[in-house]
Every structure is written in C-alpha cells, then in structure tokens.
Short mmCIF file of C-alpha atoms and ligand atoms in Angstrom, two decimals:
data_model
loop_
_atom_site.label_atom_id
_atom_site.label_comp_id
_atom_site.label_asym_id
_atom_site.label_seq_id
_atom_site.Cartn_x
_atom_site.Cartn_y
_atom_site.Cartn_z
CA MET A 73 -31.14 0.84 -3.13
CA MET A 74 -31.33 -0.54 -6.64
CA GLU A 75 -28.03 -2.30 -6.23
CA THR A 76 -28.93 -4.26 -3.12
CA GLN A 77 -32.19 -5.55 -4.59
CA LYS A 78 -30.54 -6.90 -7.68
CA THR A 79 -29.81 -10.32 -6.29
CA VAL A 80 -32.89 -12.24 -7.50
CA HIS A 81 -32.97 -10.51 -10.86
CA GLY A 82 -31.09 -12.26 -13.67
CA ALA A 83 -28.85 -10.76 -16.36
CA TRP A 84 -28.11 -11.63 -19.97
CA SER A 85 -24.73 -13.11 -20.67
CA SER A 86 -24.04 -10.70 -23.53
CA ARG A 87 -25.47 -8.09 -25.89
CA PHE A 88 -26.03 -10.84 -28.41
CA ALA A 89 -28.12 -12.77 -25.91
CA PHE A 90 -30.33 -9.75 -25.39
CA ILE A 91 -30.73 -9.19 -29.12
CA LEU A 92 -31.68 -12.83 -29.59
CA ALA A 93 -34.21 -12.82 -26.81
CA ALA A 94 -35.78 -9.50 -27.77
CA THR A 95 -35.93 -10.56 -31.42
CA GLY A 96 -37.41 -13.84 -30.23
CA SER A 97 -40.06 -11.88 -28.41
CA ALA A 98 -40.78 -9.63 -31.37
CA VAL A 99 -40.80 -12.26 -34.10
CA GLY A 100 -43.70 -14.61 -33.63
CA LEU A 101 -47.28 -15.22 -34.66
CA GLY A 102 -47.62 -11.47 -35.10
CA ASN A 103 -45.33 -11.54 -38.12
CA ILE A 104 -46.30 -14.77 -39.79
CA TRP A 105 -49.90 -15.36 -38.80
CA LYS A 106 -51.34 -11.96 -37.93
CA PHE A 107 -49.62 -9.54 -40.30
CA PRO A 108 -50.79 -11.31 -43.48
CA TYR A 109 -54.40 -11.77 -42.39
CA ILE A 110 -54.91 -8.23 -41.11
CA THR A 111 -53.22 -6.90 -44.23
CA GLY A 112 -55.70 -8.98 -46.22
CA GLU A 113 -58.64 -7.72 -44.18
CA ASN A 114 -57.57 -4.10 -44.46
CA GLY A 115 -57.00 -3.88 -48.18
CA GLY A 116 -53.24 -4.34 -48.62
CA GLY A 117 -50.71 -1.69 -49.66
CA ALA A 118 -52.01 1.40 -47.89
CA PHE A 119 -52.33 -0.55 -44.64
CA VAL A 120 -48.78 -1.89 -45.01
CA LEU A 121 -47.48 1.62 -45.58
CA VAL A 122 -49.16 2.96 -42.44
CA TYR A 123 -47.80 0.02 -40.48
CA LEU A 124 -44.25 0.68 -41.71
CA PHE A 125 -44.52 4.35 -40.76
CA CYS A 126 -45.75 3.40 -37.33
CA VAL A 127 -42.83 1.03 -36.80
CA LEU A 128 -40.35 3.72 -37.74
CA LEU A 129 -41.80 6.78 -36.04
CA ILE A 130 -43.59 5.28 -33.06
CA GLY A 131 -42.30 1.74 -32.59
CA ILE A 132 -38.54 2.25 -32.64
CA PRO A 133 -38.49 5.31 -30.34
CA ILE A 134 -40.77 3.53 -27.88
CA MET A 135 -38.67 0.39 -28.05
CA ILE A 136 -35.65 2.48 -27.11
CA ALA A 137 -37.61 4.11 -24.28
CA GLU A 138 -38.95 0.84 -22.92
CA THR A 139 -35.57 -0.86 -22.93
CA MET A 140 -34.08 2.17 -21.24
CA LEU A 141 -36.68 2.28 -18.46
CA GLY A 142 -36.15 -1.40 -17.71
CA ARG A 143 -32.42 -1.16 -17.69
CA ARG A 144 -32.36 1.91 -15.52
CA SER A 145 -34.29 0.24 -12.71
CA GLN A 146 -33.18 -3.36 -13.34
CA ARG A 147 -36.51 -4.51 -11.95
CA ASN A 148 -39.79 -5.97 -13.22
CA PRO A 149 -42.16 -3.49 -14.95
CA ILE A 150 -44.37 -2.81 -11.94
CA GLU A 151 -41.41 -1.99 -9.75
CA THR A 152 -39.63 -0.21 -12.58
CA MET A 153 -42.44 2.27 -12.74
CA GLN A 154 -42.42 2.71 -8.97
CA ILE A 155 -38.67 3.25 -8.78
CA LEU A 156 -38.45 5.58 -11.74
CA THR A 157 -41.47 7.56 -10.64
CA GLU A 158 -39.70 8.21 -7.39
CA GLU A 159 -36.46 9.11 -9.14
CA ALA A 160 -38.30 11.55 -11.41
CA GLY A 161 -40.41 12.95 -8.58
CA ALA A 162 -43.51 12.18 -10.65
CA ASP A 163 -47.05 11.31 -9.59
CA LYS A 164 -47.45 7.92 -7.88
CA ASN A 165 -50.21 6.85 -10.26
CA TRP A 166 -47.63 6.14 -12.94
CA HIS A 167 -47.08 2.73 -11.46
CA TYR A 168 -50.48 1.61 -12.75
CA LEU A 169 -48.74 1.55 -16.10
CA GLY A 170 -46.76 -1.46 -14.93
CA TRP A 171 -49.97 -3.12 -13.87
CA MET A 172 -51.73 -2.55 -17.13
CA GLY A 173 -48.78 -4.11 -18.93
CA VAL A 174 -48.83 -7.24 -16.81
CA ILE A 175 -52.56 -7.67 -17.42
CA ALA A 176 -52.24 -7.00 -21.15
CA GLY A 177 -49.51 -9.65 -21.34
CA LEU A 178 -51.67 -12.33 -19.78
CA LEU A 179 -54.70 -11.42 -21.89
CA ILE A 180 -52.64 -11.58 -25.08
CA LEU A 181 -51.08 -14.87 -24.05
CA SER A 182 -54.53 -16.37 -23.50
CA TYR A 183 -55.34 -16.22 -27.22
CA TYR A 184 -51.75 -16.38 -28.43
CA SER A 185 -51.43 -19.81 -26.89
CA VAL A 186 -54.54 -21.07 -28.68
CA ILE A 187 -53.25 -19.96 -32.09
CA ALA A 188 -49.77 -21.30 -31.32
CA GLY A 189 -51.57 -24.56 -30.55
CA TRP A 190 -52.90 -24.53 -34.12
CA ALA A 191 -49.34 -24.22 -35.39
CA SER A 192 -48.20 -27.19 -33.32
CA ALA A 193 -51.16 -29.28 -34.44
CA TYR A 194 -50.21 -28.51 -38.03
CA VAL A 195 -46.76 -29.98 -37.48
CA PHE A 196 -48.47 -33.34 -37.12
CA LYS A 197 -50.84 -32.78 -39.99
CA ALA A 198 -47.84 -31.98 -42.17
CA PHE A 199 -46.04 -35.06 -40.91
CA ALA A 200 -49.04 -37.27 -41.62
CA GLY A 201 -49.03 -36.06 -45.24
CA SER A 202 -52.49 -34.49 -44.93
CA PHE A 203 -51.65 -31.73 -47.41
CA PHE A 204 -50.31 -34.00 -50.11
CA ASP A 205 -51.75 -32.89 -53.46
CA ALA A 206 -54.67 -31.26 -51.68
CA ASP A 207 -56.43 -28.38 -53.38
CA ALA A 208 -57.55 -25.15 -51.75
CA LYS A 209 -60.96 -26.57 -50.89
CA GLU A 210 -59.59 -29.66 -49.18
CA ILE A 211 -57.11 -27.58 -47.21
CA LYS A 212 -59.92 -25.33 -46.06
CA THR A 213 -61.96 -28.32 -44.96
CA ILE A 214 -59.03 -29.61 -42.90
CA PHE A 215 -58.79 -26.24 -41.19
CA ASN A 216 -62.52 -25.88 -40.58
CA ASN A 217 -62.81 -29.37 -39.13
CA PHE A 218 -59.88 -28.68 -36.87
CA VAL A 219 -61.00 -25.34 -35.40
CA GLY A 220 -64.53 -26.73 -35.16
CA SER A 221 -63.34 -29.18 -32.52
CA PRO A 222 -63.05 -27.67 -29.04
CA ILE A 223 -61.39 -30.81 -27.70
CA GLN A 224 -58.56 -30.63 -30.20
CA LEU A 225 -58.04 -26.91 -29.65
CA ILE A 226 -58.00 -27.37 -25.88
CA PHE A 227 -55.48 -30.17 -26.18
CA TRP A 228 -53.02 -28.09 -28.22
CA HIS A 229 -53.62 -24.94 -26.20
CA SER A 230 -52.82 -26.91 -23.02
CA LEU A 231 -49.68 -28.36 -24.52
CA PHE A 232 -48.43 -24.96 -25.60
CA MET A 233 -49.14 -23.34 -22.23
CA LEU A 234 -47.32 -26.17 -20.53
CA ALA A 235 -44.29 -25.73 -22.77
CA THR A 236 -44.26 -21.99 -22.06
CA MET A 237 -44.39 -22.58 -18.33
CA LEU A 238 -41.63 -25.18 -18.44
CA ILE A 239 -39.27 -22.75 -20.16
CA VAL A 240 -40.17 -19.82 -17.92
CA VAL A 241 -39.62 -21.87 -14.78
CA ARG A 242 -36.00 -22.33 -15.74
CA GLY A 243 -35.34 -18.58 -15.80
CA ILE A 244 -33.88 -16.37 -18.46
CA ASN A 245 -30.40 -17.70 -18.99
CA ASN A 246 -31.19 -21.37 -19.22
CA GLY A 247 -34.42 -21.56 -21.07
CA LEU A 248 -34.58 -18.49 -23.13
CA GLU A 249 -31.22 -17.71 -24.56
CA LYS A 250 -30.67 -21.06 -26.15
CA ALA A 251 -34.06 -21.39 -27.78
CA THR A 252 -33.60 -18.39 -30.06
CA GLN A 253 -30.07 -18.97 -31.21
CA TYR A 254 -30.81 -21.36 -34.04
CA LEU A 255 -34.36 -20.38 -34.67
CA MET A 256 -33.95 -16.99 -36.29
CA PRO A 257 -31.49 -17.94 -39.03
CA SER A 258 -33.48 -21.08 -39.90
CA LEU A 259 -36.70 -19.14 -40.02
CA PHE A 260 -35.16 -16.68 -42.45
CA VAL A 261 -34.02 -19.47 -44.76
CA LEU A 262 -37.41 -21.10 -44.76
CA MET A 263 -39.24 -17.86 -45.46
CA PHE A 264 -36.98 -17.28 -48.45
CA LEU A 265 -37.74 -20.75 -49.78
CA LEU A 266 -41.46 -20.05 -49.45
CA VAL A 267 -41.03 -16.80 -51.33
CA GLY A 268 -39.27 -18.87 -54.00
CA TYR A 269 -42.34 -21.07 -54.25
CA ALA A 270 -44.60 -18.01 -54.43
CA MET A 271 -42.67 -16.91 -57.51
CA THR A 272 -43.75 -20.06 -59.32
CA THR A 273 -47.47 -19.64 -58.67
CA GLY A 274 -48.09 -17.32 -61.59
CA SER A 275 -49.60 -14.71 -59.28
CA TYR A 276 -46.39 -13.42 -57.78
CA PHE A 277 -46.74 -9.90 -59.10
CA GLN A 278 -50.38 -9.72 -58.19
CA GLY A 279 -49.34 -10.57 -54.64
CA LEU A 280 -46.62 -7.94 -54.60
CA GLN A 281 -49.00 -5.39 -56.01
CA PHE A 282 -51.52 -6.12 -53.31
CA LEU A 283 -48.89 -5.69 -50.63
CA PHE A 284 -46.99 -2.70 -51.92
CA ILE A 285 -49.19 -0.56 -54.14
CA PRO A 286 -51.23 1.58 -51.76
CA ASP A 287 -54.88 2.24 -52.44
CA PHE A 288 -55.80 4.80 -49.85
CA SER A 289 -59.50 4.53 -50.56
CA LYS A 290 -59.38 1.19 -48.72
CA LEU A 291 -58.11 2.80 -45.55
CA THR A 292 -60.63 3.43 -42.76
CA SER A 293 -59.79 4.98 -39.40
CA ASN A 294 -60.12 1.54 -37.88
CA SER A 295 -57.56 0.15 -40.34
CA VAL A 296 -55.17 2.90 -39.29
CA LEU A 297 -55.75 1.95 -35.66
CA THR A 298 -55.17 -1.72 -36.49
CA ALA A 299 -51.94 -0.86 -38.33
CA MET A 300 -50.70 1.20 -35.41
CA GLY A 301 -51.77 -1.40 -32.87
CA HIS A 302 -49.96 -4.02 -34.89
CA ALA A 303 -46.75 -2.00 -34.82
CA PHE A 304 -46.91 -2.28 -31.03
CA PHE A 305 -47.95 -5.91 -31.06
CA THR A 306 -45.32 -7.10 -33.48
CA LEU A 307 -42.51 -5.28 -31.68
CA SER A 308 -43.79 -6.49 -28.28
CA LEU A 309 -44.23 -2.92 -27.09
CA GLY A 310 -46.47 -1.16 -24.63
CA MET A 311 -46.81 -3.89 -22.04
CA GLY A 312 -43.44 -4.34 -20.39
CA ALA A 313 -42.04 -7.35 -22.27
CA ILE A 314 -39.20 -5.32 -23.72
CA MET A 315 -38.93 -3.45 -20.42
CA VAL A 316 -38.39 -6.66 -18.49
CA TYR A 317 -35.88 -7.89 -21.08
CA GLY A 318 -34.14 -4.51 -20.92
CA SER A 319 -33.88 -4.92 -17.18
CA TYR A 320 -31.65 -7.95 -17.71
CA LEU A 321 -29.40 -5.93 -20.02
CA PRO A 322 -25.89 -5.10 -18.83
CA LYS A 323 -25.18 -1.39 -18.46
CA ASN A 324 -22.52 -1.02 -21.14
CA ILE A 325 -24.65 -1.84 -24.15
CA SER A 326 -25.99 0.61 -26.74
CA ILE A 327 -29.76 0.51 -26.62
CA ALA A 328 -30.54 2.49 -29.77
CA LYS A 329 -28.51 0.30 -32.10
CA THR A 330 -30.08 -2.88 -30.79
CA ALA A 331 -33.59 -1.42 -31.18
CA PHE A 332 -32.97 -0.78 -34.89
CA LEU A 333 -31.63 -4.29 -35.37
CA ILE A 334 -34.58 -5.90 -33.66
CA ALA A 335 -37.21 -3.81 -35.43
CA GLY A 336 -35.47 -4.40 -38.76
CA ALA A 337 -35.40 -8.17 -38.38
CA ASP A 338 -39.01 -8.19 -37.24
CA THR A 339 -40.20 -6.16 -40.20
CA ILE A 340 -38.33 -8.29 -42.71
CA VAL A 341 -39.90 -11.49 -41.41
CA ALA A 342 -43.39 -9.98 -41.65
CA LEU A 343 -42.85 -8.72 -45.19
CA LEU A 344 -41.42 -12.07 -46.29
CA ALA A 345 -44.48 -13.79 -44.87
CA GLY A 346 -46.72 -11.45 -46.83
CA ILE A 347 -44.71 -11.91 -50.03
CA ALA A 348 -44.95 -15.68 -49.64
CA ILE A 349 -48.63 -15.85 -48.83
CA PHE A 350 -50.51 -13.43 -51.11
CA PRO A 351 -49.39 -14.95 -54.42
CA ILE A 352 -50.73 -18.29 -53.14
CA VAL A 353 -53.97 -16.58 -52.18
CA PHE A 354 -54.48 -15.13 -55.65
CA ALA A 355 -53.26 -18.16 -57.56
CA ASN A 356 -55.88 -20.29 -55.83
CA ASN A 357 -58.73 -17.80 -56.05
CA LEU A 358 -58.84 -17.46 -52.31
CA HIS A 359 -59.88 -14.28 -50.55
CA PRO A 360 -57.24 -12.08 -48.90
CA ASN A 361 -59.74 -11.26 -46.19
CA SER A 362 -60.43 -14.75 -44.95
CA GLY A 363 -59.32 -13.91 -41.42
CA PRO A 364 -57.24 -15.74 -38.80
CA GLY A 365 -57.23 -18.95 -40.84
CA LEU A 366 -55.37 -17.33 -43.75
CA ILE A 367 -51.93 -18.93 -43.37
CA PHE A 368 -53.45 -22.28 -42.45
CA GLU A 369 -55.55 -22.21 -45.59
CA THR A 370 -52.81 -21.09 -47.97
CA LEU A 371 -49.36 -22.37 -47.03
CA PRO A 372 -50.41 -26.05 -46.84
CA ILE A 373 -51.36 -25.78 -50.52
CA ALA A 374 -47.74 -24.89 -51.22
CA PHE A 375 -46.43 -27.69 -49.03
CA GLY A 376 -48.78 -30.16 -50.68
CA SER A 377 -47.65 -29.43 -54.21
CA MET A 378 -43.98 -28.40 -54.13
CA THR A 379 -40.94 -30.68 -54.23
CA GLY A 380 -39.70 -31.26 -50.72
CA GLY A 381 -42.98 -29.83 -49.47
CA TRP A 382 -43.50 -32.55 -46.91
CA LEU A 383 -40.32 -31.73 -45.03
CA MET A 384 -40.76 -28.00 -45.48
CA GLY A 385 -44.26 -28.15 -44.09
CA ILE A 386 -43.04 -29.93 -40.98
CA LEU A 387 -40.12 -27.55 -40.54
CA PHE A 388 -42.26 -24.49 -41.11
CA PHE A 389 -44.82 -25.33 -38.45
CA VAL A 390 -42.12 -26.46 -36.02
CA MET A 391 -40.42 -23.10 -36.43
CA LEU A 392 -43.66 -21.20 -36.17
CA THR A 393 -44.31 -22.99 -32.89
CA ILE A 394 -40.84 -22.17 -31.56
CA ALA A 395 -41.15 -18.56 -32.72
CA ALA A 396 -44.43 -18.39 -30.82
CA LEU A 397 -42.77 -19.90 -27.73
CA THR A 398 -40.02 -17.30 -27.64
CA SER A 399 -42.76 -14.66 -27.72
CA SER A 400 -45.07 -16.32 -25.22
CA ILE A 401 -42.36 -16.46 -22.57
CA SER A 402 -41.98 -12.70 -22.86
CA LEU A 403 -45.73 -12.24 -22.46
CA ILE A 404 -45.74 -14.06 -19.14
CA GLU A 405 -42.34 -12.95 -17.82
CA PRO A 406 -43.43 -9.53 -16.46
CA ALA A 407 -46.09 -11.18 -14.27
CA VAL A 408 -43.75 -13.95 -13.13
CA ALA A 409 -40.87 -11.60 -12.37
CA TRP A 410 -43.20 -9.45 -10.28
CA LEU A 411 -44.59 -12.37 -8.27
CA VAL A 412 -41.10 -13.69 -7.62
CA GLU A 413 -39.43 -10.40 -6.78
CA ASN A 414 -42.23 -8.69 -4.87
CA LYS A 415 -44.55 -11.34 -3.57
CA GLY A 416 -41.99 -13.90 -2.51
CA PHE A 417 -43.30 -16.61 -4.83
CA SER A 418 -40.96 -19.32 -6.00
CA ARG A 419 -40.55 -19.31 -9.80
CA GLU A 420 -42.49 -22.58 -9.94
CA LYS A 421 -45.43 -21.25 -8.02
CA ALA A 422 -45.47 -17.98 -9.97
CA CYS A 423 -45.50 -19.88 -13.27
CA ALA A 424 -48.21 -22.24 -12.10
CA TRP A 425 -50.53 -19.40 -11.06
CA THR A 426 -50.05 -17.15 -14.06
CA GLY A 427 -50.01 -20.08 -16.48
CA GLY A 428 -53.14 -21.59 -14.93
CA LEU A 429 -55.03 -18.33 -15.08
CA THR A 430 -54.02 -17.72 -18.68
CA TRP A 431 -55.02 -21.25 -19.65
CA VAL A 432 -58.52 -20.74 -18.28
CA LEU A 433 -58.86 -17.39 -20.06
CA GLY A 434 -57.73 -19.09 -23.26
CA LEU A 435 -60.81 -21.31 -23.23
CA GLY A 436 -62.84 -18.24 -24.23
CA THR A 437 -60.81 -18.02 -27.44
CA VAL A 438 -61.03 -21.77 -28.04
CA PHE A 439 -64.83 -21.68 -27.88
CA SER A 440 -65.10 -18.52 -29.95
CA PHE A 441 -64.06 -20.58 -32.97
CA ASN A 442 -66.73 -23.24 -32.46
CA VAL A 443 -69.45 -23.57 -29.80
CA TRP A 444 -69.50 -19.87 -28.96
CA SER A 445 -68.90 -18.56 -32.46
CA ASP A 446 -72.26 -16.78 -32.28
CA VAL A 447 -71.55 -15.18 -28.95
CA THR A 448 -70.54 -11.60 -29.67
CA PHE A 449 -69.95 -8.41 -27.74
CA PHE A 450 -69.81 -5.17 -29.72
CA GLU A 451 -70.14 -7.37 -32.82
CA ARG A 452 -66.96 -9.26 -31.95
CA THR A 453 -66.34 -12.82 -30.87
CA ILE A 454 -64.39 -13.33 -27.65
CA PHE A 455 -61.20 -13.81 -29.63
CA GLN A 456 -61.78 -10.68 -31.70
CA LEU A 457 -62.68 -8.70 -28.61
CA LEU A 458 -59.52 -9.76 -26.77
CA ASP A 459 -57.42 -8.98 -29.80
CA TYR A 460 -58.99 -5.55 -30.23
CA LEU A 461 -58.79 -4.71 -26.55
CA THR A 462 -55.13 -5.64 -26.23
CA ALA A 463 -53.49 -4.88 -29.58
CA ASN A 464 -55.57 -1.87 -30.58
CA LEU A 465 -56.20 -0.30 -27.19
CA MET A 466 -54.03 -1.48 -24.29
CA LEU A 467 -50.70 -1.61 -26.12
CA PRO A 468 -51.03 1.81 -27.79
CA ILE A 469 -52.23 3.33 -24.51
CA GLY A 470 -49.34 1.67 -22.67
CA GLY A 471 -46.94 2.90 -25.35
CA PHE A 472 -48.36 6.39 -25.18
CA CYS A 473 -47.80 6.50 -21.42
CA ILE A 474 -44.28 5.12 -21.79
CA ALA A 475 -43.52 7.85 -24.33
CA ILE A 476 -44.90 10.56 -22.05
CA PHE A 477 -43.00 9.18 -19.10
CA ALA A 478 -39.69 8.85 -20.92
CA GLY A 479 -40.07 12.15 -22.77
CA TRP A 480 -41.61 14.39 -20.14
CA MET A 481 -41.36 12.90 -16.66
CA MET A 482 -37.89 11.49 -16.66
CA LYS A 483 -35.12 14.04 -16.39
CA SER A 484 -33.24 14.48 -19.67
CA GLN A 485 -30.03 14.09 -17.79
CA HIS A 486 -31.12 10.60 -16.70
CA SER A 487 -32.34 9.44 -20.09
CA ALA A 488 -29.24 10.81 -21.80
CA GLU A 489 -27.02 9.06 -19.30
CA GLU A 490 -28.85 5.74 -19.64
CA LEU A 491 -29.03 5.82 -23.45
CA ASP A 492 -25.50 7.07 -23.87
CA MET A 493 -26.02 7.66 -27.60
CA PRO A 494 -22.96 8.00 -29.82
CA THR A 495 -24.05 11.45 -31.00
CA GLN A 496 -26.02 14.30 -29.48
CA ALA A 497 -28.04 14.55 -32.69
CA GLY A 498 -29.15 10.94 -32.23
CA TYR A 499 -30.33 11.69 -28.73
CA ASP A 500 -32.12 14.85 -29.85
CA ALA A 501 -33.91 12.99 -32.62
CA TRP A 502 -35.07 10.34 -30.17
CA LYS A 503 -36.18 12.94 -27.67
CA LEU A 504 -38.22 14.74 -30.31
CA LEU A 505 -39.88 11.53 -31.47
CA ILE A 506 -40.63 10.25 -27.99
CA SER A 507 -41.87 13.58 -26.57
CA TYR A 508 -43.93 14.82 -29.49
CA VAL A 509 -44.24 12.64 -32.57
CA ALA A 510 -45.06 9.25 -31.04
CA PRO A 511 -47.58 10.42 -28.42
CA ALA A 512 -49.23 12.86 -30.84
CA ALA A 513 -49.59 10.14 -33.47
CA VAL A 514 -51.23 7.73 -31.03
CA PHE A 515 -53.52 10.45 -29.74
CA PHE A 516 -54.47 11.54 -33.22
CA VAL A 517 -55.37 8.01 -34.31
CA PHE A 518 -57.53 7.52 -31.22
CA LEU A 519 -59.36 10.79 -31.80
CA HIS A 520 -59.97 9.76 -35.36
CA VAL A 521 -61.40 6.41 -34.36
CA VAL A 522 -63.83 7.84 -31.84
CA GLY A 523 -64.92 10.30 -34.51
CA VAL A 524 -63.67 13.55 -32.99
CA LEU A 525 -61.44 14.24 -35.96
N1 LIG B 674 -44.41 -9.62 -30.78
C1 LIG B 674 -45.05 -10.88 -30.66
C2 LIG B 674 -45.45 -11.35 -32.05
O1 LIG B 674 -45.39 -10.60 -32.99
C3 LIG B 674 -46.25 -10.85 -29.74
C4 LIG B 674 -46.03 -10.11 -28.46
C5 LIG B 674 -46.79 -8.99 -28.16
C6 LIG B 674 -45.06 -10.53 -27.55
C7 LIG B 674 -46.58 -8.27 -27.00
C8 LIG B 674 -44.84 -9.82 -26.38
C9 LIG B 674 -45.61 -8.69 -26.12
O2 LIG B 674 -45.84 -12.47 -32.22
#
C-alpha cells in the first residue's frame, strides 16, 4: 500500500541533501536570535547546561525517532501516524499527534515570520549605514522605533511569508536543496568573525563566564522548562518537520549518524552566537535580559564600530534571513504536504491557504510589540503566549508522544529494521533513551512546573 501511494511524494537526491535541509530547518532564528535572549533572561550558565543535556539525552534520540517514523511511512506526518498506528496495531487516537504537529508548525511560523521580517529589515538598515559609529543608546532607539511601527512590521512580515510560500510552491528538490548549500558554511565563517570581534571588546571573558559558569541558584522550574522546550525548538522536533523531511529520505541512509551531525552543527551555531553576543552586552553596559530585541540591540554596535562592519552587517542579516527561510519552509511543509497528498489540493493552493492563514495569525505578534503591547493573557503578550504555548508546551508534548510511540507502540523489530544501526549496542542505547529517559525527563519537568514535584 505504501509503495503505490508514493507517487506524489518527493525524495531527496542524496544523503547530503537531507543533511543540508534538516540542518537548514534546525539552524535558524532559534540559534541566533532566541538562544542568546532566553539565555540572558534565564541567568546564563546553568540554563545553557540544562539545554545541552536536553539536546543530548532528549533531542537526539527523538530526532532519530522522528526521522525514522517519517521514513518508514514515506508520507506526511498526519498520514504517517495513521499508517504506523495501523502497522503497530495501536490505538487510532495516535493520529492526533500528526494534527497537533501541523497546528504547532503554523502557530510557530506566525511569529517566526514576524521576527524574520525584522532580520530582513535590518539588511537595509545595515546597507543604509544606520549603525555607523552608533552607540548602544542610538542602536536601541533604532530598534524601538522600528518595532513600534506596525506598518513596517507588517510590510516585512508579508514579504517574508511571501518568500516562504514561493519556495514551498516549488517543492523540495527545487527550492529547498539549493538554498542551504552555501548558507551553512558562510554562516559559520561569519559567526567566527563576530566571535573575533567579541574578543576585542574587553569583556570577552565576562561573556564566556556568563555563558559557561553555571549558577544554579538562578534556575527556576520555568527556566528548566524553557531550556527543554528550546532543545525541541532549535532542533525542529516534536511537530513533524523532521518527520516530513525524513519521509523524503531514501531507505539506505543511516539515520543515527545524520542526527548527530545535525544536532552538533545546530548546537555549535547557537554557542557561537552566545559567545559573540554576551561580551558586547557587557562591554556596553547592556542587560542580558533585555528580551527578544537582544541581538538587534547588540550586534549592530559591533557592525557600526569594526573595520569592514558595514559589509559584515549586511551579510549577517542576509544570512540570518536565509537561515530563517530554510526553517520556515519546514514549519509549513507538514501542512502543505498533507493538503496536497490527502485533500487533493494543488501545491499552489495549499501554499496560498496555509500561508494566508499564518500571515493573519502573525498580525497578533506584530501588534504585541506596539499597539497591543498592553494586551496580556496569563501575564503574557500575544507573542509571548504563542511562544510559550508552542515551544514550551506543544513541542515537548509532541516529542513525548513521539518517544512513547517509537519506544513502546512500534514493534522493536520494525524500529530496528528501519534504523539499521551499525551496532546492537547503539540500538539498545537509543531504545533505552527513547523508551525511558526522554519521556521521563519531559514528564518530570512538567510535573515540576505545575508544582507537583
Ligand atoms: N529550529 C528552528 C530554529 O531554531 C525553528 C523550528 C522549530 C523549525 C520547529 C521547524 C520546527 O530556528
């Protein structure tokens, strides 16, 4: 049955293409924009340590599981869950997992696109020389004036959504594969150059200390939840993005090895971003906890004062925008693949509907930075609420269910066959992590947050 349905579903041209696309999905605003500001808000080192543990013990096993589920069914996440539930003889309700993922993807994209719009707007600010010799105060004013303007935010949000839709319309092989090929290496180089600048600020070691010396007294249960949620967010886990990419993966490729590669690259980019940003924060007497504006209030100071800063500023924001694009397409792809494969939509129509819906939702985030900045639910603005709901709740819950499904519902014979690990010990280690460690960790953190533990 699976074979005959495969016709409309694409396939990657090689293992390398999959690695590029999955890394493209993982590396994005989460690494460069979000990781530094939530690290700043949650007190630094201890938070980073928890995040790293979560990547290793929860993230990587779940990434392996998610890729495996997708590849086994070779369908979109909703159908994947239906097909594999049948194969495992499990309860029908498991397919709601696919649904939750599709919804989480669109909700995330709604605010992701707004922030990516900021990055694209900053390309032009950098080009216009707005940061030239500007001090921290001037840079902050530029940022505040910008996010204070709903019209400007809507303009850039619209442009970014449009770009996402244009790439997704073209399907995986044409649009996606090419975009990532040059991006990752260039991004690495640029991050290293920024770290080089950070070394000259005089506060380099203070920055490193903040990032890497844990002070556990700063850790609340909510910070632990945020760190865990971020491990899911930054690796694109728990909502089907990696599942849908896995579904395009040819059968003869080792899943475990690629998961380590992808998670490794993703973590390095995030740490480099932190190492570049915090010294600038301290050198300019800024606050680490200044929120979502952090990179927009710090990095332009570097671009405005360093040699070659004009060009670097432009390149940096161009790359940040492209990195966001290669993530945004994976946020929308599960929904589009489902509409095309199950509802008979053309790719164009599917993109138009999902993109349109997401655009409208994104207006909530746009206004939460200006005209609706006082509108709060549970003491959170619309943007903060969406972020909390998706990254801290939906993704970990999705990941938890994926772990339970892969570890307990699916027959070991099937998972072993699909993963085809080089050693039995490797498989056993994965099985232990996915059946016990990952789900227990997520459960434990949740219990802690609601105050049971
Ligand atoms: N991983 C992406 C980032 O760090 C965001 C993302 C989350 C993409 C979930 C897909 C799914 O920017």
